[in-house]
mmCIF file of C-alpha atoms in Angstrom:
data_model
loop_
_atom_site.group_PDB
_atom_site.id
_atom_site.type_symbol
_atom_site.label_atom_id
_atom_site.label_comp_id
_atom_site.label_asym_id
_atom_site.label_seq_id
_atom_site.Cartn_x
_atom_site.Cartn_y
_atom_site.Cartn_z
ATOM 1 C CA MET E 1 -11.874 5.703 -13.157
ATOM 2 C CA SER E 2 -10.368 8.962 -11.877
ATOM 3 C CA PHE E 3 -8.150 9.214 -8.836
ATOM 4 C CA LEU E 4 -11.063 10.349 -6.653
ATOM 5 C CA SER E 5 -13.462 7.664 -7.875
ATOM 6 C CA PRO E 6 -11.882 4.242 -7.431
ATOM 7 C CA ARG E 7 -13.694 1.178 -8.758
ATOM 8 C CA ASN E 8 -14.470 -0.427 -5.399
ATOM 9 C CA ARG E 9 -13.704 -0.347 -1.667
ATOM 10 C CA ALA E 10 -10.501 -2.400 -2.057
ATOM 11 C CA GLU E 11 -9.093 -0.033 -4.696
ATOM 12 C CA ALA E 12 -10.138 2.921 -2.520
ATOM 13 C CA SER E 13 -8.317 1.398 0.447
ATOM 14 C CA ASP E 14 -5.137 0.979 -1.643
ATOM 15 C CA ARG E 15 -5.406 4.578 -2.770
ATOM 16 C CA LEU E 16 -5.843 5.809 0.808
ATOM 17 C CA ALA E 17 -2.811 3.770 1.891
ATOM 18 C CA GLY E 18 -0.699 5.321 -0.879
ATOM 19 C CA MET E 19 -1.899 8.806 0.022
ATOM 20 C CA THR E 20 -1.073 8.174 3.683
ATOM 21 C CA GLY E 21 2.498 7.357 2.657
ATOM 22 C CA TRP E 22 2.861 10.483 0.516
ATOM 23 C CA ALA E 23 1.256 12.709 3.162
ATOM 24 C CA ALA E 24 3.630 11.300 5.800
ATOM 25 C CA ALA E 25 6.595 11.964 3.490
ATOM 26 C CA LEU E 26 5.430 15.542 2.945
ATOM 27 C CA ALA E 27 4.867 16.083 6.679
ATOM 28 C CA ALA E 28 8.351 14.658 7.373
ATOM 29 C CA SER E 29 9.813 17.164 4.895
ATOM 30 C CA ILE E 30 7.997 20.023 6.616
ATOM 31 C CA TYR E 31 9.374 19.000 10.020
ATOM 32 C CA ALA E 32 12.864 18.538 8.538
ATOM 33 C CA LEU E 33 12.700 22.100 7.181
ATOM 34 C CA LYS E 34 11.646 23.265 10.651
ATOM 35 C CA VAL E 35 14.763 21.639 12.147
ATOM 36 C CA MET E 36 16.956 23.210 9.445
ATOM 37 C CA GLU E 37 15.351 26.583 10.065
ATOM 38 C CA ALA E 38 16.573 26.517 13.675
ATOM 39 C CA TYR E 39 20.189 26.468 12.434
ATOM 40 C CA ALA E 40 19.835 28.618 9.294
ATOM 41 C CA GLY E 41 20.720 32.268 8.802
ATOM 42 C CA GLU E 42 17.985 34.878 8.714
ATOM 43 C CA THR E 43 17.503 34.969 4.919
ATOM 44 C CA LEU E 44 17.506 31.191 4.473
ATOM 45 C CA ALA E 45 15.214 30.785 7.491
ATOM 46 C CA GLY E 46 12.683 33.013 5.742
ATOM 47 C CA TYR E 47 12.678 30.772 2.658
ATOM 48 C CA LEU E 48 12.434 27.635 4.775
ATOM 49 C CA ASP E 49 9.504 29.129 6.656
ATOM 50 C CA ARG E 50 7.661 29.808 3.397
ATOM 51 C CA ALA E 51 8.402 26.311 2.121
ATOM 52 C CA GLN E 52 6.858 24.876 5.294
ATOM 53 C CA LEU E 53 3.771 27.004 4.741
ATOM 54 C CA VAL E 54 3.408 25.705 1.172
ATOM 55 C CA GLY E 55 3.795 22.091 2.381
ATOM 56 C CA GLY E 56 1.262 22.601 5.165
ATOM 57 C CA LEU E 57 -1.207 24.153 2.718
ATOM 58 C CA MET E 58 -0.754 21.202 0.342
ATOM 59 C CA ILE E 59 -1.692 18.792 3.117
ATOM 60 C CA LEU E 60 -4.732 20.886 4.052
ATOM 61 C CA VAL E 61 -5.921 21.714 0.532
ATOM 62 C CA VAL E 62 -4.953 18.593 -1.455
ATOM 63 C CA PHE E 63 -4.520 15.570 0.823
ATOM 64 C CA LEU E 64 -7.201 16.094 3.487
ATOM 65 C CA PRO E 65 -10.138 16.745 1.092
ATOM 66 C CA ALA E 66 -9.074 13.882 -1.233
ATOM 67 C CA PHE E 67 -8.690 11.587 1.759
ATOM 68 C CA PHE E 68 -12.165 12.481 3.026
ATOM 69 C CA ILE E 69 -13.797 12.098 -0.421
ATOM 70 C CA ILE E 70 -12.292 8.635 -1.034
ATOM 71 C CA LYS E 71 -12.940 7.449 2.531
ATOM 72 C CA ARG E 72 -16.669 8.212 2.192
ATOM 73 C CA ARG E 73 -16.996 7.315 -1.487
ATOM 74 C CA PHE E 74 -18.980 4.082 -1.101
ATOM 75 C CA GLY E 75 -21.188 4.863 1.889
ATOM 76 C CA GLY E 76 -21.365 2.440 4.802
ATOM 77 C CA PRO E 77 -18.533 2.396 7.316
ATOM 78 C CA PRO E 78 -15.599 4.649 6.340
ATOM 79 C CA ILE E 79 -12.793 2.833 4.525
ATOM 80 C CA ASN E 80 -9.781 2.304 6.762
ATOM 81 C CA PRO E 81 -6.617 1.154 4.937
ATOM 82 C CA TRP E 82 -5.121 -0.007 8.257
ATOM 83 C CA LYS E 83 -7.890 -2.597 8.702
ATOM 84 C CA GLU E 84 -8.586 -3.844 5.192
ATOM 85 C CA ASP E 85 -7.375 -7.209 3.900
ATOM 86 C CA GLY E 86 -4.816 -6.772 1.133
ATOM 87 C CA PHE E 87 -1.255 -6.100 0.037
ATOM 88 C CA MET E 88 -1.231 -2.337 0.612
ATOM 89 C CA SER E 89 -2.898 -2.680 4.020
ATOM 90 C CA LEU E 90 -0.180 -5.086 5.109
ATOM 91 C CA ALA E 91 2.443 -2.658 3.780
ATOM 92 C CA ILE E 92 1.001 0.221 5.802
ATOM 93 C CA GLN E 93 0.793 -1.915 8.955
ATOM 94 C CA ARG E 94 4.408 -3.037 8.572
ATOM 95 C CA ALA E 95 5.494 0.553 7.911
ATOM 96 C CA GLY E 96 3.727 1.629 11.106
ATOM 97 C CA LEU E 97 5.644 -0.979 13.091
ATOM 98 C CA THR E 98 8.943 0.011 11.469
ATOM 99 C CA GLY E 99 8.276 3.696 12.145
ATOM 100 C CA PHE E 100 7.523 2.952 15.794
ATOM 101 C CA ALA E 101 10.607 0.736 16.214
ATOM 102 C CA THR E 102 12.899 3.297 14.546
ATOM 103 C CA THR E 103 11.564 6.126 16.706
ATOM 104 C CA PHE E 104 11.951 4.021 19.847
ATOM 105 C CA ILE E 105 15.567 3.158 18.980
ATOM 106 C CA VAL E 106 16.408 6.796 18.175
ATOM 107 C CA LEU E 107 14.903 7.974 21.475
ATOM 108 C CA THR E 108 16.798 5.292 23.387
ATOM 109 C CA VAL E 109 20.084 6.262 21.720
ATOM 110 C CA LEU E 110 19.403 9.943 22.391
ATOM 111 C CA THR E 111 18.934 9.299 26.110
ATOM 112 C CA THR E 112 22.399 7.741 26.247
ATOM 113 C CA LEU E 113 23.860 10.744 24.416
ATOM 114 C CA ASP E 114 22.382 13.301 26.776
ATOM 115 C CA ARG E 115 25.587 15.297 27.258
ATOM 116 C CA LEU E 116 26.583 15.183 23.613
ATOM 117 C CA VAL E 117 23.246 15.976 22.024
ATOM 118 C CA LEU E 118 20.398 16.778 24.377
ATOM 119 C CA SER E 119 22.206 19.491 26.329
ATOM 120 C CA ARG E 120 23.061 21.288 23.067
ATOM 121 C CA MET E 121 19.640 21.230 21.453
ATOM 122 C CA ALA E 122 16.546 23.214 22.289
ATOM 123 C CA ALA E 123 13.671 20.949 23.346
ATOM 124 C CA GLU E 124 11.520 22.291 20.496
ATOM 125 C CA VAL E 125 14.140 21.416 17.862
ATOM 126 C CA LEU E 126 14.689 17.986 19.378
ATOM 127 C CA LEU E 127 10.951 17.238 19.278
ATOM 128 C CA ASP E 128 10.783 18.367 15.640
ATOM 129 C CA LEU E 129 13.739 16.116 14.853
ATOM 130 C CA VAL E 130 12.134 13.081 16.504
ATOM 131 C CA ILE E 131 8.850 13.733 14.654
ATOM 132 C CA THR E 132 10.814 14.039 11.384
ATOM 133 C CA ILE E 133 12.482 10.678 12.010
ATOM 134 C CA ALA E 134 9.176 9.009 12.961
ATOM 135 C CA LEU E 135 7.352 10.276 9.862
ATOM 136 C CA ALA E 136 10.277 9.721 7.488
ATOM 137 C CA SER E 137 10.887 6.156 8.670
ATOM 138 C CA PHE E 138 7.176 5.386 8.319
ATOM 139 C CA ALA E 139 6.985 6.887 4.809
ATOM 140 C CA PHE E 140 10.273 5.373 3.612
ATOM 141 C CA SER E 141 9.470 1.867 4.871
ATOM 142 C CA PHE E 142 5.959 2.121 3.404
ATOM 143 C CA PHE E 143 7.410 2.871 -0.038
ATOM 144 C CA ILE E 144 9.830 -0.044 0.324
ATOM 145 C CA PHE E 145 7.140 -2.505 1.471
ATOM 146 C CA SER E 146 4.639 -1.416 -1.171
ATOM 147 C CA ARG E 147 7.065 -1.620 -4.105
ATOM 148 C CA ASP E 148 5.236 -3.378 -6.867
ATOM 149 C CA SER E 149 6.774 -6.303 -8.677
ATOM 150 C CA ASP E 150 3.646 -6.276 -10.803
ATOM 151 C CA ALA E 151 3.897 -8.300 -13.975
ATOM 152 C CA GLY E 152 0.994 -6.400 -15.477
ATOM 153 C CA GLU E 153 -2.550 -7.179 -16.387
ATOM 154 C CA ALA E 154 -1.850 -10.453 -18.173
ATOM 155 C CA VAL E 155 -4.678 -12.909 -18.706
ATOM 156 C CA MET Y 1 6.419 -10.606 2.365
ATOM 157 C CA SER Y 2 7.814 -13.569 0.480
ATOM 158 C CA ALA Y 3 6.979 -17.036 1.843
ATOM 159 C CA PRO Y 4 7.446 -20.687 0.902
ATOM 160 C CA LEU Y 5 4.031 -20.721 -0.689
ATOM 161 C CA THR Y 6 3.302 -21.455 -4.314
ATOM 162 C CA ASN Y 7 0.039 -20.788 -6.097
ATOM 163 C CA ARG Y 8 -1.740 -21.650 -9.332
ATOM 164 C CA LEU Y 9 -3.679 -18.435 -9.510
ATOM 165 C CA ARG Y 10 -2.345 -17.370 -12.898
ATOM 166 C CA VAL Y 11 -3.161 -20.790 -14.377
ATOM 167 C CA LEU Y 12 -6.673 -20.855 -12.926
ATOM 168 C CA ARG Y 13 -7.241 -17.325 -14.139
ATOM 169 C CA ALA Y 14 -6.042 -18.211 -17.630
ATOM 170 C CA GLU Y 15 -8.282 -21.286 -17.708
ATOM 171 C CA THR Y 16 -11.313 -19.151 -16.953
ATOM 172 C CA GLY Y 17 -10.181 -16.257 -19.155
ATOM 173 C CA MET Y 18 -10.285 -13.730 -16.341
ATOM 174 C CA SER Y 19 -8.094 -10.666 -16.037
ATOM 175 C CA GLN Y 20 -6.549 -9.686 -12.712
ATOM 176 C CA SER Y 21 -9.065 -6.849 -12.457
ATOM 177 C CA ASP Y 22 -12.008 -9.212 -13.052
ATOM 178 C CA LEU Y 23 -10.801 -11.589 -10.361
ATOM 179 C CA ALA Y 24 -10.075 -8.736 -7.958
ATOM 180 C CA GLU Y 25 -13.589 -7.390 -8.480
ATOM 181 C CA ALA Y 26 -15.101 -10.858 -7.968
ATOM 182 C CA ILE Y 27 -13.437 -11.519 -4.628
ATOM 183 C CA LYS Y 28 -13.507 -7.906 -3.423
ATOM 184 C CA VAL Y 29 -9.806 -7.143 -3.254
ATOM 185 C CA SER Y 30 -7.644 -4.745 -5.257
ATOM 186 C CA ARG Y 31 -5.889 -5.710 -8.492
ATOM 187 C CA LYS Y 32 -2.546 -5.071 -6.807
ATOM 188 C CA THR Y 33 -3.429 -7.677 -4.169
ATOM 189 C CA ILE Y 34 -4.090 -10.251 -6.901
ATOM 190 C CA SER Y 35 -0.919 -9.411 -8.826
ATOM 191 C CA THR Y 36 1.274 -9.572 -5.702
ATOM 192 C CA ILE Y 37 -0.285 -12.918 -4.683
ATOM 193 C CA GLU Y 38 0.463 -14.297 -8.154
ATOM 194 C CA VAL Y 39 4.140 -13.379 -8.026
ATOM 195 C CA GLY Y 40 4.446 -14.682 -4.444
ATOM 196 C CA ARG Y 41 5.128 -11.276 -2.941
ATOM 197 C CA PHE Y 42 2.027 -11.250 -0.732
ATOM 198 C CA VAL Y 43 0.771 -14.186 1.306
ATOM 199 C CA PRO Y 44 -3.001 -13.717 1.474
ATOM 200 C CA SER Y 45 -5.106 -14.120 4.576
ATOM 201 C CA THR Y 46 -7.139 -17.300 5.054
ATOM 202 C CA VAL Y 47 -10.262 -15.361 4.124
ATOM 203 C CA ILE Y 48 -8.839 -14.271 0.752
ATOM 204 C CA ALA Y 49 -7.476 -17.777 0.091
ATOM 205 C CA LEU Y 50 -10.887 -19.325 0.778
ATOM 206 C CA ARG Y 51 -12.655 -16.727 -1.359
ATOM 207 C CA LEU Y 52 -10.293 -17.497 -4.247
ATOM 208 C CA ALA Y 53 -10.849 -21.250 -3.909
ATOM 209 C CA ARG Y 54 -14.601 -20.785 -3.737
ATOM 210 C CA HIS Y 55 -14.544 -18.512 -6.764
ATOM 211 C CA PHE Y 56 -12.761 -21.154 -8.883
ATOM 212 C CA ASP Y 57 -14.825 -23.909 -7.252
ATOM 213 C CA VAL Y 58 -11.760 -25.919 -6.224
ATOM 214 C CA PRO Y 59 -10.299 -26.936 -2.840
ATOM 215 C CA VAL Y 60 -7.923 -24.344 -1.423
ATOM 216 C CA GLU Y 61 -5.034 -26.815 -1.828
ATOM 217 C CA ARG Y 62 -5.566 -26.620 -5.598
ATOM 218 C CA VAL Y 63 -4.839 -22.892 -5.433
ATOM 219 C CA PHE Y 64 -2.104 -22.739 -2.800
ATOM 220 C CA ALA Y 65 0.540 -25.225 -1.683
ATOM 221 C CA LEU Y 66 3.628 -25.177 0.489
ATOM 222 C CA ALA Y 67 6.748 -24.927 -1.652
ATOM 223 C CA GLU Y 68 8.268 -28.132 -0.288
ATOM 224 C CA ASP Y 69 5.144 -30.185 -1.130
#
């Protein structure tokens, strides 16, 4: 049973949920580098730009094809980890809610800090920062919720 | 994800000599779902609970019970 050929739809759904978490973490890192780039010197900004390119390519070349292959692996309706019935599906749903709530709170706080923060940041950087927080909170809470207290394959 | 719910899944599985993977395959869930139900980390949906009871051919109350019962 290789990574791209799970045993059944339930295992495939778990795998897709895990990949969604890792892809979100990678995307959050890319956006975080974009925010850092806005405040970095010219040399460092060049490195950060290249790192973003590598991360973006990883999502396009590694995650997207693997996601598509697993999603369509068993024919029938595509597997959707958000709608399946299981532990990892619940973890991804809860992470989605946490990500939304965190982003909402951050945006609300930012609106009250308009003179301190908003007036000093370019709109583009601020948007990248909010996207970073949304993706990072989703990925982080997913990893927390999906921690496995697995006792192993005991009979 | 923890809840005041106990279960006898590990016992029933041992009685029938099934591994977590076998049981997962039989009721169409992942092995991780079975293992997290067993340790009380995941409270399964009614559908999964009923499938488990039907698989072991016992009433659902023989598989799951409220902790205070």
